[in-house]
Amino acid sequence: IQLTQSPSSLSASVGDRVTITCRASQGISSYLAWYQQKPGKAPKLLIYAASTLQSGVPSRFSGSGSGTDFTLTISSLQPEDFATYYCQQLNSYPFTFGGGTKVEIK
Amino acid sequence: QVQLVQSGAEVKKPGASVKVSCKASGYTFTGYYMHWVRQAPGQGLEWMGWINPNSGGTNYAQKFQGRVTMTRDTSISTAYMELSRLRSDDTAVYYCARDRAEVVRGGGSHWGQGTLVTVSS
């Protein structure tokens, strides 16, 4: 299963609402996770089961979707949110990742 | 608290093998699947497979079948990933990641710090 993220990069300002999409090449139910990765660091799980916020993750992050189309939304971008975001499907083997979306400071 | 501590960086020649360890603490090691994920320099994430630390059962991405072996030693709560017949394009940071839940589809909730493997002649 291929995951296509868009956009591949974006520039935004602190306080902006940011939406990242992840499209699967076939249906994956709700078996989708979102991660945040900062340079030189391991990924951090933000959302699992498409829309469930991982413990300790700020509520400005939210996920939605099922089947083939998913979104990650950051309601009000904070300075610490500038990073690369990845989706991962856990429906079928191999558990593929999307290509990533780099969120940069405008 | 849950911690995954990986072994140090490695430099290997093409054709050699590398074995990366991932020592777990702060939870019941046999209760959660362990995934292995790699990331080539400047590239995205690539899932390699998982091991069930309880049974020793494994599932490998087809891309790595025949070259990767995931094992564990429950007595020291450590998982291992061995990759053989190394090529230059295996140069990457290798991560272990514990599944979020007691199933294999929860996502990686806890990650090791990563191990850089450099393949160079």
XYZ file of N, CA and C in Angstrom:
681
model
N 0.852 -1.183 0.000
C 0.000 0.000 0.000
C 0.890 1.236 0.000
N 0.623 2.127 -0.959
C 1.399 3.367 -1.018
C 0.637 4.481 -0.326
N 1.377 5.291 0.415
C 0.812 6.459 1.080
C 1.398 7.711 0.449
N 0.528 8.606 0.002
C 0.963 9.845 -0.622
C 0.589 11.007 0.282
N 1.596 11.698 0.778
C 1.354 12.857 1.611
C 1.419 14.121 0.786
N 0.581 15.081 1.131
C 0.655 16.389 0.500
C 0.294 17.472 1.500
N 0.972 18.633 1.378
C 2.080 18.850 0.472
C 3.350 18.181 0.994
N 4.408 18.193 0.207
C 5.671 17.632 0.683
C 6.373 18.620 1.617
N 6.058 19.893 1.462
C 6.555 20.907 2.379
C 5.602 22.086 2.385
N 5.653 22.836 3.463
C 4.824 24.037 3.555
C 5.500 25.035 4.480
N 5.212 26.285 4.233
C 5.685 27.363 5.103
C 4.488 27.970 5.797
N 4.586 28.139 7.088
C 3.479 28.675 7.864
C 4.006 29.527 9.010
N 3.124 30.329 9.546
C 3.482 31.209 10.652
C 2.911 30.680 11.955
N 3.520 31.104 13.048
C 2.990 30.757 14.362
C 1.540 31.236 14.455
N 0.673 30.351 14.926
C -0.749 30.657 15.046
C -1.576 30.185 13.879
N -0.945 29.820 12.763
C -1.687 29.341 11.597
C -2.311 27.974 11.854
N -3.372 27.718 11.127
C -3.973 26.379 11.087
C -3.333 25.646 9.917
N -2.849 24.451 10.189
C -2.122 23.685 9.179
C -2.807 22.337 8.986
N -2.983 21.950 7.741
C -3.581 20.655 7.423
C -2.681 19.891 6.476
N -2.413 18.653 6.825
C -1.588 17.742 6.010
C -2.469 16.559 5.638
N -2.382 16.147 4.377
C -3.198 15.016 3.960
C -2.344 13.795 3.648
N -2.942 12.646 3.792
C -2.299 11.363 3.523
C -3.325 10.506 2.795
N -2.984 10.097 1.585
C -3.908 9.289 0.792
C -3.311 7.906 0.569
N -4.107 6.883 0.864
C -3.658 5.488 0.688
C -4.095 4.958 -0.664
N -3.269 4.109 -1.247
C -3.572 3.561 -2.572
C -4.704 2.544 -2.543
N -5.037 2.054 -1.362
C -6.214 1.220 -1.158
C -6.696 1.401 0.279
N -7.895 0.947 0.555
C -8.488 1.181 1.859
C -7.700 0.544 2.996
N -7.560 1.308 4.065
C -6.821 0.829 5.226
C -7.649 0.978 6.510
N -8.952 1.054 6.354
C -9.830 1.247 7.515
C -9.333 2.464 8.294
N -9.108 2.306 9.594
C -8.577 3.412 10.402
C -7.185 3.108 10.940
N -6.495 2.192 10.259
C -5.166 1.790 10.731
C -4.105 2.772 10.235
N -4.169 3.979 10.764
C -3.230 5.010 10.358
C -2.700 5.748 11.576
N -1.400 5.972 11.559
C -0.732 6.723 12.622
C -0.021 7.925 12.019
N 0.114 8.960 12.833
C 0.860 10.163 12.461
C 2.013 10.362 13.438
N 3.169 10.746 12.880
C 4.362 10.987 13.673
C 4.926 12.368 13.361
N 5.626 12.897 14.358
C 6.398 14.133 14.200
C 7.863 13.779 14.383
N 8.708 14.298 13.515
C 10.142 14.070 13.667
C 10.895 15.377 13.529
N 11.758 15.636 14.493
C 12.641 16.802 14.447
C 14.036 16.336 14.063
N 14.838 17.232 13.489
C 16.156 16.830 12.994
C 17.000 16.142 14.062
N 17.554 15.003 13.695
C 18.443 14.269 14.586
C 17.743 13.512 15.698
N 16.430 13.497 15.675
C 15.661 12.839 16.736
C 14.816 11.701 16.163
N 14.402 10.791 17.050
C 13.499 9.726 16.650
C 12.094 10.292 16.446
N 11.309 9.631 15.629
C 9.910 10.065 15.473
C 9.154 9.971 16.793
N 8.094 10.774 16.865
C 7.219 10.792 18.041
C 5.795 10.533 17.573
N 5.129 9.581 18.215
C 3.756 9.258 17.839
C 2.811 10.366 18.305
N 2.012 10.879 17.370
C 1.040 11.918 17.692
C -0.388 11.364 17.753
N -0.755 10.619 16.739
C -2.125 10.145 16.530
C -2.063 8.681 16.139
N -2.968 7.871 16.679
C -3.095 6.494 16.234
C -4.561 6.203 15.948
N -4.792 5.101 15.270
C -6.159 4.754 14.843
C -6.838 5.941 14.152
N -6.065 6.649 13.379
C -6.515 7.761 12.531
C -6.902 9.026 13.279
N -7.478 8.881 14.479
C -8.026 10.078 15.123
C -7.834 10.132 16.635
N -7.132 9.170 17.202
C -6.959 9.126 18.655
C -5.628 9.775 19.035
N -5.722 10.752 19.904
C -4.538 11.487 20.322
C -3.715 10.639 21.299
N -2.440 10.492 21.008
C -1.554 9.770 21.911
C -1.425 10.550 23.217
N -1.302 9.828 24.311
C -1.175 10.444 25.619
C -0.020 11.449 25.646
N -0.293 12.629 26.203
C 0.738 13.645 26.337
C 0.883 14.577 25.151
N 0.187 14.301 24.062
C 0.282 15.149 22.867
C -0.722 16.300 22.996
N -0.295 17.520 22.698
C -1.198 18.670 22.847
C -2.458 18.537 22.005
N -3.538 19.088 22.523
C -4.839 18.937 21.863
C -4.956 19.762 20.588
N -3.968 20.593 20.274
C -4.021 21.325 19.004
C -3.796 20.390 17.811
N -3.311 19.189 18.089
C -3.161 18.180 17.042
C -4.431 17.340 16.959
N -4.898 17.094 15.768
C -6.045 16.218 15.584
C -5.922 15.474 14.264
N -6.541 14.317 14.216
C -6.529 13.513 13.001
C -7.932 13.092 12.633
N -8.135 12.883 11.349
C -9.446 12.432 10.887
C -9.278 11.593 9.631
N -10.367 10.907 9.280
C -10.387 10.121 8.052
C -10.528 8.642 8.295
N -10.852 7.945 7.235
C -10.895 6.484 7.240
C -10.935 6.029 5.784
N -10.590 4.779 5.569
C -10.579 4.273 4.203
C -9.302 4.641 3.485
N -9.348 5.662 2.646
C -8.167 6.040 1.881
C -7.693 7.463 2.122
N -8.498 8.307 2.720
C -8.151 9.722 2.861
C -8.113 10.150 4.327
N -6.982 10.736 4.700
C -6.740 11.099 6.088
C -6.137 12.497 6.166
N -6.372 13.154 7.297
C -5.771 14.466 7.508
C -5.232 14.579 8.927
N -4.142 15.319 9.025
C -3.594 15.751 10.307
C -3.743 17.264 10.337
N -4.335 17.781 11.396
C -4.534 19.218 11.527
C -3.850 19.716 12.793
N -3.135 20.814 12.648
C -2.591 21.536 13.788
C -3.393 22.833 13.856
N -4.154 23.022 14.911
C -5.123 24.116 14.942
C -4.472 25.485 15.068
N -3.385 25.558 15.792
C -2.674 26.821 15.977
C -1.196 26.496 16.115
N -0.460 26.680 15.044
C 0.933 26.247 14.976
C 1.786 26.954 16.023
N 2.554 26.166 16.748
C 3.453 26.701 17.772
C 4.903 26.550 17.310
N 5.816 27.330 17.891
C 7.225 27.260 17.442
C 7.806 25.853 17.497
N 7.392 25.071 18.478
C 7.937 23.723 18.632
C 7.352 22.724 17.630
N 6.394 23.169 16.825
C 5.751 22.268 15.857
C 6.463 22.225 14.510
N 7.461 23.058 14.334
C 8.180 23.041 13.061
C 9.031 21.776 13.014
N 8.689 20.908 12.091
C 9.234 19.550 12.056
C 8.752 18.883 10.771
N 9.101 17.610 10.623
C 8.588 16.807 9.513
C 7.570 15.815 10.063
N 6.468 15.667 9.341
C 5.379 14.811 9.766
C 5.216 13.642 8.793
N 5.017 12.457 9.358
C 4.854 11.246 8.556
C 3.566 10.525 8.940
N 2.890 9.966 7.959
C 1.805 9.031 8.241
C 2.331 7.610 8.024
N 1.714 6.651 8.668
C 2.069 5.235 8.528
C 0.790 4.415 8.538
N 0.684 3.499 7.591
C -0.468 2.605 7.600
C -0.086 1.287 8.277
N -0.995 0.775 9.080
C -0.760 -0.474 9.818
C -1.867 -1.495 9.485
N -2.395 -1.383 8.289
C -3.454 -2.300 7.871
C -2.900 -3.540 7.189
N -1.920 -3.341 6.307
C -1.393 -4.445 5.514
C 0.131 -4.384 5.480
N 0.727 -5.562 5.376
C 2.188 -5.612 5.311
C 2.679 -5.316 3.895
N 3.811 -4.572 3.801
C 4.590 -3.932 4.864
C 3.918 -2.667 5.383
N 4.182 -2.318 6.612
C 3.579 -1.146 7.245
C 4.250 0.128 6.728
N 3.840 0.585 5.598
C 4.505 1.676 4.899
C 4.261 3.035 5.523
N 5.233 3.932 5.273
C 5.150 5.327 5.676
C 4.912 6.196 4.446
N 4.300 7.341 4.678
C 4.235 8.356 3.642
C 5.599 9.017 3.483
N 5.718 9.837 2.460
C 6.992 10.460 2.145
C 7.382 11.612 3.048
N 6.454 12.066 3.878
C 6.769 13.139 4.816
C 6.325 14.505 4.341
N 6.008 15.365 5.304
C 5.676 16.768 5.048
C 6.506 17.623 5.983
N 7.338 18.467 5.403
C 8.192 19.339 6.208
C 7.464 20.647 6.444
N 7.285 21.003 7.706
C 6.617 22.256 8.071
C 7.697 23.243 8.494
N 7.809 24.309 7.726
C 8.859 25.299 7.962
C 8.270 26.635 8.382
N 9.135 27.455 8.948
C 8.710 28.774 9.408
C 8.626 29.728 8.233
N 7.510 30.454 8.147
C 7.342 31.454 7.094
C 8.078 32.732 7.491
N 9.793 4.555 33.674
C 9.298 4.961 32.369
C 9.912 4.059 31.299
N 9.198 3.942 30.199
C 9.662 3.097 29.097
C 10.915 3.708 28.479
N 11.935 2.888 28.313
C 13.165 3.321 27.652
C 13.649 2.232 26.716
N 14.121 2.662 25.559
C 14.761 1.771 24.602
C 16.137 2.358 24.312
N 17.176 1.609 24.632
C 18.540 2.091 24.435
C 19.240 1.196 23.417
N 19.657 1.808 22.331
C 20.265 1.065 21.236
C 21.783 1.085 21.323
N 22.387 0.155 20.622
C 23.843 0.067 20.562
C 24.406 1.206 19.710
N 25.716 1.350 19.760
C 26.372 2.488 19.137
C 26.569 2.351 17.635
N 27.036 3.454 17.064
C 27.231 3.526 15.621
C 28.207 2.464 15.126
N 27.982 2.057 13.885
C 28.795 1.011 13.269
C 29.253 1.477 11.886
N 30.456 1.060 11.517
C 30.956 1.248 10.161
C 31.288 -0.135 9.619
N 30.706 -0.458 8.504
C 30.890 -1.795 7.919
C 31.266 -1.684 6.447
N 31.935 -2.730 5.982
C 32.297 -2.800 4.564
C 31.175 -3.490 3.800
N 31.045 -3.174 2.534
C 30.045 -3.860 1.710
C 30.218 -5.368 1.793
N 29.076 -6.059 1.923
C 29.103 -7.513 2.015
C 29.123 -8.031 3.442
N 29.452 -7.171 4.394
C 29.491 -7.579 5.804
C 28.081 -7.593 6.396
N 28.015 -7.959 7.680
C 26.753 -7.957 8.421
C 26.867 -6.999 9.595
N 25.709 -6.546 10.072
C 25.672 -5.700 11.255
C 24.546 -6.191 12.152
N 24.777 -6.122 13.453
C 23.757 -6.513 14.419
C 23.563 -5.364 15.392
N 22.358 -4.829 15.422
C 22.002 -3.703 16.275
C 21.159 -4.217 17.431
N 21.460 -3.762 18.634
C 20.689 -4.179 19.793
C 19.809 -3.050 20.317
N 18.782 -3.424 21.033
C 17.789 -2.487 21.565
C 17.371 -3.003 22.933
N 17.904 -2.378 23.991
C 17.621 -2.862 25.343
C 16.435 -2.102 25.920
N 15.439 -2.842 26.345
C 14.196 -2.250 26.840
C 14.163 -2.244 28.360
N 13.520 -1.235 28.905
C 13.314 -1.168 30.342
C 12.040 -0.377 30.629
N 11.518 -0.564 31.836
C 10.348 0.197 32.258
C 9.008 -0.412 31.907
N 9.020 -1.605 31.318
C 7.767 -2.280 30.992
C 8.064 -3.779 30.834
N 7.008 -4.559 30.660
C 7.167 -5.997 30.452
C 7.576 -6.243 29.001
N 8.835 -6.614 28.828
C 9.425 -6.748 27.487
C 8.619 -7.675 26.586
N 8.122 -8.776 27.159
C 7.427 -9.767 26.342
C 5.990 -9.382 26.015
N 5.539 -8.243 26.525
C 4.146 -7.866 26.335
C 3.854 -7.043 25.096
N 4.879 -6.578 24.394
C 4.671 -5.641 23.291
C 5.574 -5.991 22.116
N 4.999 -5.938 20.903
C 5.779 -6.135 19.705
C 6.848 -5.035 19.582
N 7.936 -5.401 18.928
C 9.003 -4.440 18.648
C 9.188 -4.342 17.130
N 9.101 -3.104 16.634
C 9.310 -2.856 15.219
C 10.730 -2.340 14.996
N 11.217 -2.526 13.781
C 12.467 -1.924 13.342
C 12.173 -1.069 12.112
N 12.710 0.152 12.157
C 12.476 1.151 11.110
C 13.817 1.770 10.776
N 14.069 2.067 9.518
C 15.327 2.723 9.180
C 15.074 4.016 8.405
N 16.093 4.860 8.393
C 15.992 6.149 7.715
C 17.341 6.488 7.089
N 17.404 6.453 5.779
C 18.622 6.830 5.063
C 18.840 8.336 5.214
N 20.064 8.793 5.070
C 20.367 10.217 5.250
C 19.491 11.116 4.382
N 18.782 12.043 5.021
C 17.935 12.977 4.308
C 16.681 12.388 3.702
N 16.380 11.146 4.032
C 15.230 10.457 3.440
C 14.144 10.182 4.475
N 13.088 9.509 4.030
C 11.965 9.206 4.892
C 12.172 7.924 5.679
N 11.096 7.514 6.341
C 11.127 6.337 7.199
C 10.740 5.084 6.419
N 11.388 3.974 6.758
C 11.129 2.714 6.072
C 10.963 1.606 7.113
N 9.803 0.966 7.115
C 9.521 -0.116 8.058
C 10.198 -1.391 7.580
N 10.906 -2.065 8.494
C 11.645 -3.263 8.136
C 10.958 -4.542 8.601
N 10.245 -4.470 9.731
C 9.586 -5.660 10.244
C 9.363 -5.566 11.733
N 8.832 -6.642 12.284
C 8.641 -6.688 13.736
C 9.008 -8.050 14.282
N 9.206 -8.067 15.606
C 9.386 -9.305 16.329
C 8.426 -9.304 17.509
N 7.835 -10.421 17.770
C 7.034 -10.644 18.966
C 7.984 -11.160 20.039
N 8.323 -10.340 21.017
C 9.317 -10.773 22.008
C 8.851 -11.963 22.857
N 7.560 -12.186 22.910
C 7.051 -13.310 23.695
C 7.307 -14.642 22.998
N 6.897 -14.710 21.739
C 7.005 -15.967 20.998
C 8.276 -16.062 20.152
N 8.872 -14.923 19.855
C 9.996 -14.897 18.918
C 9.551 -14.839 17.465
N 8.255 -14.845 17.235
C 7.742 -14.761 15.874
C 8.123 -13.446 15.217
N 8.283 -13.483 13.901
C 8.720 -12.303 13.166
C 7.882 -12.093 11.918
N 7.914 -10.869 11.428
C 7.331 -10.535 10.136
C 8.245 -9.501 9.510
N 8.797 -9.851 8.347
C 9.746 -8.966 7.687
C 9.141 -8.377 6.422
N 9.472 -7.126 6.136
C 9.113 -6.554 4.847
C 9.790 -7.368 3.753
N 9.067 -7.602 2.677
C 9.587 -8.443 1.602
C 10.924 -7.933 1.087
N 11.088 -6.624 1.087
C 12.319 -6.027 0.597
C 13.552 -6.569 1.322
N 13.392 -6.939 2.584
C 14.529 -7.360 3.412
C 14.568 -8.875 3.641
N 13.576 -9.592 3.142
C 13.539 -11.047 3.317
C 14.829 -11.671 2.825
N 15.381 -12.555 3.634
C 16.619 -13.225 3.273
C 17.871 -12.489 3.734
N 17.715 -11.231 4.098
C 18.883 -10.448 4.566
C 18.756 -10.009 6.011
N 17.541 -9.961 6.526
C 17.326 -9.465 7.886
C 16.915 -10.595 8.812
N 17.400 -10.521 10.052
C 17.002 -11.473 11.085
C 16.768 -10.694 12.364
N 15.572 -10.840 12.900
C 15.232 -10.183 14.174
C 15.101 -11.242 15.238
N 15.793 -11.026 16.333
C 15.790 -11.974 17.440
C 15.621 -11.220 18.746
N 15.514 -11.965 19.829
C 15.424 -11.323 21.135
C 16.002 -12.246 22.183
N 16.391 -11.615 23.305
C 16.859 -12.358 24.471
C 16.007 -11.856 25.628
N 15.029 -12.642 26.014
C 14.100 -12.183 27.049
C 14.777 -12.049 28.407
N 15.864 -12.777 28.622
C 16.534 -12.730 29.925
C 17.160 -11.373 30.205
N 17.450 -10.629 29.132
C 18.033 -9.293 29.297
C 17.192 -8.226 28.585
N 15.946 -8.582 28.254
C 15.001 -7.616 27.668
C 15.600 -6.854 26.492
N 16.195 -7.594 25.597
C 16.887 -6.966 24.469
C 16.441 -7.585 23.146
N 16.160 -6.708 22.198
C 15.837 -7.131 20.838
C 17.034 -6.821 19.936
N 17.162 -7.630 18.891
C 18.284 -7.480 17.968
C 17.772 -7.460 16.523
N 18.469 -6.710 15.705
C 18.207 -6.703 14.266
C 19.540 -6.890 13.567
N 19.651 -7.973 12.813
C 20.868 -8.242 12.052
C 20.569 -8.132 10.568
N 21.373 -7.361 9.861
C 21.227 -7.180 8.421
C 22.517 -7.655 7.762
N 22.378 -8.540 6.809
C 23.553 -9.140 6.169
C 23.727 -8.629 4.742
N 24.851 -9.006 4.154
C 25.173 -8.625 2.761
C 24.936 -7.128 2.553
N 25.555 -6.370 3.419
C 25.336 -4.924 3.404
C 25.800 -4.289 2.105
N 25.047 -3.269 1.681
C 25.362 -2.467 0.492
C 25.451 -1.008 0.922
N 25.965 -0.192 0.053
C 26.106 1.232 0.395
C 24.741 1.867 0.672
N 23.703 1.396 0.003
C 22.387 2.002 0.226
C 21.711 1.500 1.506
N 22.399 0.682 2.278
C 21.926 0.319 3.617
C 22.399 1.322 4.662
N 23.213 2.278 4.246
C 23.636 3.338 5.157
C 22.414 4.095 5.630
N 22.197 4.097 6.935
C 20.970 4.670 7.493
C 21.052 4.684 9.011
N 20.121 5.402 9.603
C 19.890 5.286 11.038
C 18.813 4.224 11.233
N 19.095 3.269 12.081
C 18.178 2.173 12.364
C 17.559 2.397 13.741
N 16.231 2.337 13.792
C 15.494 2.542 15.036
C 14.738 1.280 15.430
N 14.684 1.019 16.735
C 13.693 0.087 17.257
C 12.545 0.933 17.817
N 11.353 0.409 17.747
C 10.177 1.139 18.213
C 9.189 0.145 18.812
N 8.816 0.367 20.062
C 7.864 -0.517 20.708
C 6.450 -0.169 20.271
N 5.650 -1.197 20.018
C 4.270 -0.919 19.640
C 3.540 -0.268 20.807
N 2.562 0.566 20.430
C 1.807 1.312 21.432
C 1.006 0.389 22.325
N 0.425 -0.627 21.729
C -0.497 -1.500 22.459
C -0.003 -2.938 22.408
N -0.759 -3.807 23.029
C -0.357 -5.213 23.076
C -0.788 -5.958 21.824
N -0.793 -5.216 20.744
C -1.116 -5.769 19.433
C -0.056 -5.231 18.490
N -0.107 -5.598 17.254
C 0.961 -5.199 16.350
C 0.594 -3.998 15.492
N -0.610 -3.489 15.641
C -1.055 -2.408 14.753
C -1.285 -1.100 15.502
N -0.580 -0.927 16.605
C -0.816 0.258 17.416
C 0.028 1.455 17.047
N 1.077 1.221 16.241
C 2.013 2.306 15.976
C 3.134 2.305 16.994
N 4.220 2.941 16.641
C 5.382 2.973 17.523
C 5.286 4.094 18.535
N 5.023 3.752 19.780
C 4.834 4.782 20.803
C 6.132 5.142 21.520
N 7.094 4.240 21.525
C 8.367 4.503 22.189
C 9.483 4.050 21.257
N 10.447 4.935 21.068
C 11.518 4.700 20.105
C 12.883 4.726 20.770
N 13.782 3.923 20.231
C 15.177 4.041 20.627
C 15.780 5.321 20.059
N 17.003 5.583 20.432
C 17.653 6.828 19.999
C 18.219 6.728 18.585
N 18.199 5.520 18.035
C 18.709 5.329 16.688
C 20.171 4.892 16.693
N 20.520 4.082 15.718
C 21.893 3.611 15.535
C 22.298 3.870 14.087
N 23.317 4.676 13.894
C 23.808 4.963 12.547
C 24.690 3.813 12.078
N 24.311 3.232 10.964
C 25.119 2.204 10.317
C 25.616 2.784 8.996
N 26.918 2.845 8.856
C 27.541 3.374 7.642
C 28.209 2.225 6.905
N 27.860 2.075 5.645
C 28.457 1.029 4.821
C 29.346 1.700 3.795
N 30.639 1.422 3.929
C 31.595 2.098 3.059
C 32.841 1.245 2.903
N 33.382 1.238 1.702
C 34.611 0.491 1.473
C 35.836 1.327 1.861
